[in-house]
PDB file of C-alpha atoms in Angstrom:
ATOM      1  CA  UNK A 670     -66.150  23.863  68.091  1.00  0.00           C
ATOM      2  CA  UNK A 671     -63.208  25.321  69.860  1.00  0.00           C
ATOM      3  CA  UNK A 672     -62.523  21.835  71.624  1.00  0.00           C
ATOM      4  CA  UNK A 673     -62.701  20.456  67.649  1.00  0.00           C
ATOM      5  CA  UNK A 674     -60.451  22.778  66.623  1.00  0.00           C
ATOM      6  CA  UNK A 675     -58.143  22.244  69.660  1.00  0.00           C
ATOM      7  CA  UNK A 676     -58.396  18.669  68.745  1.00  0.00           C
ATOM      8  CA  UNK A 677     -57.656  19.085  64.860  1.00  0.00           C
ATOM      9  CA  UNK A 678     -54.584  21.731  65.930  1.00  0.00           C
ATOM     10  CA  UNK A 679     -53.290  19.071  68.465  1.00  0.00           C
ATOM     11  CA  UNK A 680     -53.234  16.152  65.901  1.00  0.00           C
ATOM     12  CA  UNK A 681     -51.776  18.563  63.428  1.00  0.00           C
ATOM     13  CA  UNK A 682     -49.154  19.233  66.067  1.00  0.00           C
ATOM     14  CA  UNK A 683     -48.673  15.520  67.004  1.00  0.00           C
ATOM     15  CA  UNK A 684     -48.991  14.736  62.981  1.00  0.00           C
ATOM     16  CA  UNK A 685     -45.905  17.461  62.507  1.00  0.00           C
ATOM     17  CA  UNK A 686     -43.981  16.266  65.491  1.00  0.00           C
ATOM     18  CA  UNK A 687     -44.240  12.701  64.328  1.00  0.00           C
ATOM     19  CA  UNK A 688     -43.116  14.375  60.497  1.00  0.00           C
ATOM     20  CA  UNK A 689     -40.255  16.098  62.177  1.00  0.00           C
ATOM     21  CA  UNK A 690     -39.246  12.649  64.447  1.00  0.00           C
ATOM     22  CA  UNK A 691     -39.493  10.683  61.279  1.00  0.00           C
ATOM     23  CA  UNK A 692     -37.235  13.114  59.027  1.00  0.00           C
ATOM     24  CA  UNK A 693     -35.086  13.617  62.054  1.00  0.00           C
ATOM     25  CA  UNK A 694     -34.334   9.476  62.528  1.00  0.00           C
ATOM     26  CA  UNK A 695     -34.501   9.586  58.195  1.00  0.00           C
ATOM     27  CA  UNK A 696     -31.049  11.781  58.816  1.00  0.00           C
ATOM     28  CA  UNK A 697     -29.671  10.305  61.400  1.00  0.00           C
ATOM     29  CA  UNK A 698     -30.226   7.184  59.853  1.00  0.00           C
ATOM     30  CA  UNK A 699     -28.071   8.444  56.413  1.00  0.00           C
ATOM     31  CA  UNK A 700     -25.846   9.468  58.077  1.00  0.00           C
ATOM     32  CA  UNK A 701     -25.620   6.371  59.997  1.00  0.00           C
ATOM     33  CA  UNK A 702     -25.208   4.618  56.765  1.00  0.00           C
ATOM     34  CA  UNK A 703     -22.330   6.787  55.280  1.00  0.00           C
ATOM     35  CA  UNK A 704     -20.459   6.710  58.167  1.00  0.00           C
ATOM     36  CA  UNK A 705     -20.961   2.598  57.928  1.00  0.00           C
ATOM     37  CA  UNK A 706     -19.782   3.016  54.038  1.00  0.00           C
ATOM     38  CA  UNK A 707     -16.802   4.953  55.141  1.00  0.00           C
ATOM     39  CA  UNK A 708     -16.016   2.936  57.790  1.00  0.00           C
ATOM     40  CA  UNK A 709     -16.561  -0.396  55.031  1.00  0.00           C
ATOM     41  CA  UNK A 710     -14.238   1.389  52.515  1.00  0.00           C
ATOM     42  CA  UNK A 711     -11.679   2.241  54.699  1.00  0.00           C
ATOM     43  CA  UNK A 712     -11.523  -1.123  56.691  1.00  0.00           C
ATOM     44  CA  UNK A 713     -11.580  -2.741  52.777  1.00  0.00           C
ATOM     45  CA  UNK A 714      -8.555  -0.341  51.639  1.00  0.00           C
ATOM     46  CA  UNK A 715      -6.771  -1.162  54.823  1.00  0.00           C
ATOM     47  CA  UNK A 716      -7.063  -4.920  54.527  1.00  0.00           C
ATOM     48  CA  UNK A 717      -6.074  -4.764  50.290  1.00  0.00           C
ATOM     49  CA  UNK A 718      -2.664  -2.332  51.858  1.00  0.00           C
ATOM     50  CA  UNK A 719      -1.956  -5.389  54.254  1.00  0.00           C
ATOM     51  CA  UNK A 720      -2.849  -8.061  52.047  1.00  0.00           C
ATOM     52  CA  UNK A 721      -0.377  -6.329  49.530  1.00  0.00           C
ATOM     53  CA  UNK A 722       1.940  -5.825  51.981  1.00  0.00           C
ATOM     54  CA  UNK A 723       2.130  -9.290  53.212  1.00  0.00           C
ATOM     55  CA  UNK A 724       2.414 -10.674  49.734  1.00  0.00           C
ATOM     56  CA  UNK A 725       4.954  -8.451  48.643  1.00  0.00           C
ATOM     57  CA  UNK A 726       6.580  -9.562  52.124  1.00  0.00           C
ATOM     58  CA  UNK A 727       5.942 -13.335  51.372  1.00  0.00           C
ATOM     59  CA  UNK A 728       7.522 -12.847  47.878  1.00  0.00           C
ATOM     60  CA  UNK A 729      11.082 -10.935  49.249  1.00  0.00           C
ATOM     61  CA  UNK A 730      10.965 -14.241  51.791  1.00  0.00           C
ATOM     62  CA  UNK A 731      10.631 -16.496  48.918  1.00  0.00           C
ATOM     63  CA  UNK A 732      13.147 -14.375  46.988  1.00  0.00           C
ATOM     64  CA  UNK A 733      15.548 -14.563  50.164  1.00  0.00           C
ATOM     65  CA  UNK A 734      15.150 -18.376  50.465  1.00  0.00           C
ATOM     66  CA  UNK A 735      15.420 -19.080  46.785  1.00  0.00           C
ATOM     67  CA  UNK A 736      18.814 -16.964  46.567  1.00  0.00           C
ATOM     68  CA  UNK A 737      20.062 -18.472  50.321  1.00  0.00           C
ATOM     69  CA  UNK A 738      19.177 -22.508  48.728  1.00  0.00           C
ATOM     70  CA  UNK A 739      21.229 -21.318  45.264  1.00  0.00           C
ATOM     71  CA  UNK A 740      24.220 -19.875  47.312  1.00  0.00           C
ATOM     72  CA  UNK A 741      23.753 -23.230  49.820  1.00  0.00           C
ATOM     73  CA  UNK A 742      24.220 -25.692  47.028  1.00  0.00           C
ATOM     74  CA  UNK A 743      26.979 -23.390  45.351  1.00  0.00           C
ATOM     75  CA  UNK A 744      29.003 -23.572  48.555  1.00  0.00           C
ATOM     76  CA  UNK A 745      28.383 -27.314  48.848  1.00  0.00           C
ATOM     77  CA  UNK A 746      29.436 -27.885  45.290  1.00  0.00           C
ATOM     78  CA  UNK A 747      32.889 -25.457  45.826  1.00  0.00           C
ATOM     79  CA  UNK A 748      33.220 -27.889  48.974  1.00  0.00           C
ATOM     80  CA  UNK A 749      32.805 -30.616  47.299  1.00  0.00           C
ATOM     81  CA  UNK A 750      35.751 -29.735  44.490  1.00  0.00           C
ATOM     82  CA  UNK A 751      37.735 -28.595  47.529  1.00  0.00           C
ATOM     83  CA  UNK A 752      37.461 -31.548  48.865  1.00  0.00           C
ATOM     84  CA  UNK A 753      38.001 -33.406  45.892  1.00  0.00           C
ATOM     85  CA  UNK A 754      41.080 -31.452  45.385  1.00  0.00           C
ATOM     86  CA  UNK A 755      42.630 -32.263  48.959  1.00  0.00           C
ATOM     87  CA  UNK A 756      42.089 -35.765  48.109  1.00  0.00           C
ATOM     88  CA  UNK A 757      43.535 -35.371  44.606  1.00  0.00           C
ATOM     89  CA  UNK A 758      46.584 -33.605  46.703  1.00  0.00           C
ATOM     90  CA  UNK A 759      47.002 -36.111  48.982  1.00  0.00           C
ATOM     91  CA  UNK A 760      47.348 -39.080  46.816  1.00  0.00           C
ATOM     92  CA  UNK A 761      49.761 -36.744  44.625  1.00  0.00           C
ATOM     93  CA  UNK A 762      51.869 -36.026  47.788  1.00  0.00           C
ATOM     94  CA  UNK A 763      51.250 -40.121  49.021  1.00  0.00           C
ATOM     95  CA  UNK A 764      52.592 -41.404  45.512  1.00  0.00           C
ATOM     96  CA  UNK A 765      56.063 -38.497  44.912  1.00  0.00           C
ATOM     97  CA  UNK A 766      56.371 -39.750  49.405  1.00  0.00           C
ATOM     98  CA  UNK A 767      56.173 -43.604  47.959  1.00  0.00           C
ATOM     99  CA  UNK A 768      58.550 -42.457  44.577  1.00  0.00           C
ATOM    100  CA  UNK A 769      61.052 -41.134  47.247  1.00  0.00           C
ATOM    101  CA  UNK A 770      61.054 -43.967  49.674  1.00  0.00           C
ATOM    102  CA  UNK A 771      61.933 -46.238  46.734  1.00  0.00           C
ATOM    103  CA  UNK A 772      64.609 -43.519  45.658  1.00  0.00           C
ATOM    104  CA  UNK A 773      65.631 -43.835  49.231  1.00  0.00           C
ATOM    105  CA  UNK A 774      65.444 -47.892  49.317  1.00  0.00           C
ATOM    106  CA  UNK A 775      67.245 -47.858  46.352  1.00  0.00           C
ATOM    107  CA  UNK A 776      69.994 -45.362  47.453  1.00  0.00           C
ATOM    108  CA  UNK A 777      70.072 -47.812  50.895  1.00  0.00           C
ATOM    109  CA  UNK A 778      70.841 -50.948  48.729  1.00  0.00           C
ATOM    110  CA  UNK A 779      73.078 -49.293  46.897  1.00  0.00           C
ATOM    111  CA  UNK A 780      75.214 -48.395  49.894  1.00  0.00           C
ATOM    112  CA  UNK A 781      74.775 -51.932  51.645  1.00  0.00           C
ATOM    113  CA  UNK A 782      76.259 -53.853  48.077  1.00  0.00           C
ATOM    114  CA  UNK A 783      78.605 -51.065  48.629  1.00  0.00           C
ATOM    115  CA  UNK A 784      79.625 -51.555  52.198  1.00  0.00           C
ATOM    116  CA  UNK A 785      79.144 -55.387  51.276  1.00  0.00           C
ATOM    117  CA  UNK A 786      81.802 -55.454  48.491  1.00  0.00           C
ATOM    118  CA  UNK A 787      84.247 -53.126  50.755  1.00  0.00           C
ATOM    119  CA  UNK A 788      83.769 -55.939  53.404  1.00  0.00           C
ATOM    120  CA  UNK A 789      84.340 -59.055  51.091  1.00  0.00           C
ATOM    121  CA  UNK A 790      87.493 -57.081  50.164  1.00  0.00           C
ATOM    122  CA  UNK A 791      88.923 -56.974  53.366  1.00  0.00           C
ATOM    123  CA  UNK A 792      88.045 -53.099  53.514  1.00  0.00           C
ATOM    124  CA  UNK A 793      85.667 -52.792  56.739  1.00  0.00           C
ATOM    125  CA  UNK A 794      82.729 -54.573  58.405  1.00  0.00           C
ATOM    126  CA  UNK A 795      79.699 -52.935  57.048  1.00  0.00           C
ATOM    127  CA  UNK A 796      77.121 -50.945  59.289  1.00  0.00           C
ATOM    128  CA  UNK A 797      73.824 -50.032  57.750  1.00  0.00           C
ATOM    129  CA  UNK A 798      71.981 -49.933  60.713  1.00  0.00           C
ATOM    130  CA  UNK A 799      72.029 -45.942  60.826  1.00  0.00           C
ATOM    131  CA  UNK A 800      70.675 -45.969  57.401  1.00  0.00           C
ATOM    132  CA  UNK A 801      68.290 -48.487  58.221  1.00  0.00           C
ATOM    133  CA  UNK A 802      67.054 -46.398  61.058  1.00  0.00           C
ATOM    134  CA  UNK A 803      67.339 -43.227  59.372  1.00  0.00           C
ATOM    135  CA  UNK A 804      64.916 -44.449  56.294  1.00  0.00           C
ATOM    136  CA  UNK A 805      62.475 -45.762  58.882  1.00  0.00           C
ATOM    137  CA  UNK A 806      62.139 -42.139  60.872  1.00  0.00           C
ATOM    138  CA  UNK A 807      61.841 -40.858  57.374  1.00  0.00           C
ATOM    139  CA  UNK A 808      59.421 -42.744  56.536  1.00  0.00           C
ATOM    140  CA  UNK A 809      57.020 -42.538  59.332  1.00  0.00           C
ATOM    141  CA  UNK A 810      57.507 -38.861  59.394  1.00  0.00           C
ATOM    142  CA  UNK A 811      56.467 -38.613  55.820  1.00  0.00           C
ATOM    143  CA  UNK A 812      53.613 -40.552  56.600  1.00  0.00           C
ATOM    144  CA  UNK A 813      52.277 -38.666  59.520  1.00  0.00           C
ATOM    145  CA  UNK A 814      52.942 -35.251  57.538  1.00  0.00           C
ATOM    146  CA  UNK A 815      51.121 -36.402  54.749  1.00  0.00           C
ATOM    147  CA  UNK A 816      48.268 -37.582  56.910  1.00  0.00           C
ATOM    148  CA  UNK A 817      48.267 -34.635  58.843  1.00  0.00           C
ATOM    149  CA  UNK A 818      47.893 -32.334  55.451  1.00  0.00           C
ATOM    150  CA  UNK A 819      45.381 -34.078  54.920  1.00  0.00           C
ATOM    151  CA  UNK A 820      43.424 -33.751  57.703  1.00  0.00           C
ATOM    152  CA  UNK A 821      43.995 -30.180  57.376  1.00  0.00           C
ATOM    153  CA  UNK A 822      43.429 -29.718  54.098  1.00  0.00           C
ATOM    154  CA  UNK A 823      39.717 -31.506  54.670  1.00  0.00           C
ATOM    155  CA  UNK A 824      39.252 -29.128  57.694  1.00  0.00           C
ATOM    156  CA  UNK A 825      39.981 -26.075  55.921  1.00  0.00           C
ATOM    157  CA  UNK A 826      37.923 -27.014  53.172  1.00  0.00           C
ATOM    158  CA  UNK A 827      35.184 -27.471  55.166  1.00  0.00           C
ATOM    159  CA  UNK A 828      35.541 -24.668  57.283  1.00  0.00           C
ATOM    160  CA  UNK A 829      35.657 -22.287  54.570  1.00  0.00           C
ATOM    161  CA  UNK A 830      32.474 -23.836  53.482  1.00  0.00           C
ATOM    162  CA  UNK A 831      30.345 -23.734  56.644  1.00  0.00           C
ATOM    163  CA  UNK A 832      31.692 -20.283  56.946  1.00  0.00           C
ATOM    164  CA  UNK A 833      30.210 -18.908  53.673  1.00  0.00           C
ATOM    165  CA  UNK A 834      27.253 -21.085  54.560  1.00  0.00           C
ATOM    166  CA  UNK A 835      27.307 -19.217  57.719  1.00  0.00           C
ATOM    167  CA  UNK A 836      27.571 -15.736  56.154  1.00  0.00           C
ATOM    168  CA  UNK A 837      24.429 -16.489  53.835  1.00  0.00           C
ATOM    169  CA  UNK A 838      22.201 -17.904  56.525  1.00  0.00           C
ATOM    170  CA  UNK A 839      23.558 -14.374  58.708  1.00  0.00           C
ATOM    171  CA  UNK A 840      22.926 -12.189  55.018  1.00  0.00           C
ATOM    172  CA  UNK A 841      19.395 -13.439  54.746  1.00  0.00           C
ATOM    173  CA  UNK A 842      18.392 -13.400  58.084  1.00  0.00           C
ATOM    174  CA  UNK A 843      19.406  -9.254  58.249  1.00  0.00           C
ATOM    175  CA  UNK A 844      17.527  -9.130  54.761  1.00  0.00           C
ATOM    176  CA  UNK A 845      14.437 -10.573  55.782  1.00  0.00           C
ATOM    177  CA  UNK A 846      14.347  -8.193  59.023  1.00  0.00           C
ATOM    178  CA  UNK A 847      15.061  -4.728  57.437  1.00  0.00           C
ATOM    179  CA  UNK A 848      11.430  -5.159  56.182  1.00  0.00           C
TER     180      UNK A 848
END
C-alpha cells in the first residue's frame, strides 16, 4: 500500500511537474508571441516612416526637376529672343553700314565729276585714287566690325544662357542634397 501510494504521489508529482512545464512553455510561449507582435509593429511602422519618407523624397525630386525643365525652356526661349535680337541688330547695323557706303559712293562721285570738271577746265589733273582707297579700307573695316559684333553678340547671348542654365542645374543639384 505504501509502494501504491508512493506510486500515486510520484505520478501526482510527475502529473504537476508536467502542469508546471506546460504553463511554464504556455508563458514563454506568450511572451514569445508579443515580443513577435512588437517586433511586427515596429518593423511595419518603420517601413510606412521610410516608405513616406521616400515618397515625400521622390515628390521634392519631381518638384526639383519639374521647376529645373520650366527654368530650362525659359532660358532657351530668353536665348532664343537674344538671339533673335543680335540678328535683328546685325542686319540693322549691315543695312545703316550699306546706307553709308552709298552716302560715301555718292560723296566719291561727287568729288570725281568734281575733280573731272576742274580738269576739263584746265584746273588740275584729277586724283581719286586716295578716295578710292580710303572708301575701300572703310568698307572692309565696316564689314569685319559688323561681323565681329555679331559674333559677339551670338556668344554673349549664348553664354548668358548656358550660364543661367548652369546656375539651375548647380540650384537643383544643392536642393536635392540638403534632404
Amino acid at each position: 500500500m505504501i509502494f501504491g501510494q508512493i506510486k500515486t504521489y510520484a505520478w501526482q508529482a510527475a502529473a504537476l511537474a508536467l502542469l508546471a512545464t506546460a504553463l511554464t512553455q504556455t508563458v514563454r510561449l506568450a511572451s514569445a508571441k508579443n515580443a513577435h507582435a512588437q517586433t511586427v509593429a515596429a518593423f511595419n511602422a518603420a517601413t510606412a516612416k521610410e516608405e513616406r519618407q521616400a515618397r515625400e523624397q521622390s515628390e521634392k525630386f519631381r518638384d526639383l526637376e519639374g521647376k529645373h525643365r520650366d527654368e530650362t525652356d525659359q532660358i532657351r526661349a530668353d536665348a532664343q529672343t537674344a538671339l533673335a535680337a543680335a540678328t535683328a541688330d546685325a542686319g540693322r547695323a549691315r543695312a545703316a553700314g550699306q546706307r553709308l557706303r552709298g552716302d560715301l559712293a555718292a560723296y566719291i562721285e561727287q568729288h570725281r565729276s568734281a575733280a573731272i570738271a576742274r580738269a576739263a577746265a584746265g584746273e588740275c589733273t584729277p586724283d581719286t585714287s586716295a578716295t578710292t582707297v580710303l572708301a575701300d579700307l572703310f568698307r572692309r573695316a565696316d564689314d569685319r566690325a559688323g561681323e565681329l559684333a555679331a559674333i559677339a553678340d551670338e556668344a554673349r547671348a549664348r553664354g548668358n544662357a548656358c550660364q543661367r542654365a548652369y546656375d539651375s542645374a548647380r540650384t537643383m543639384s544643392q536642393a536635392a542634397g540638403a534632404h
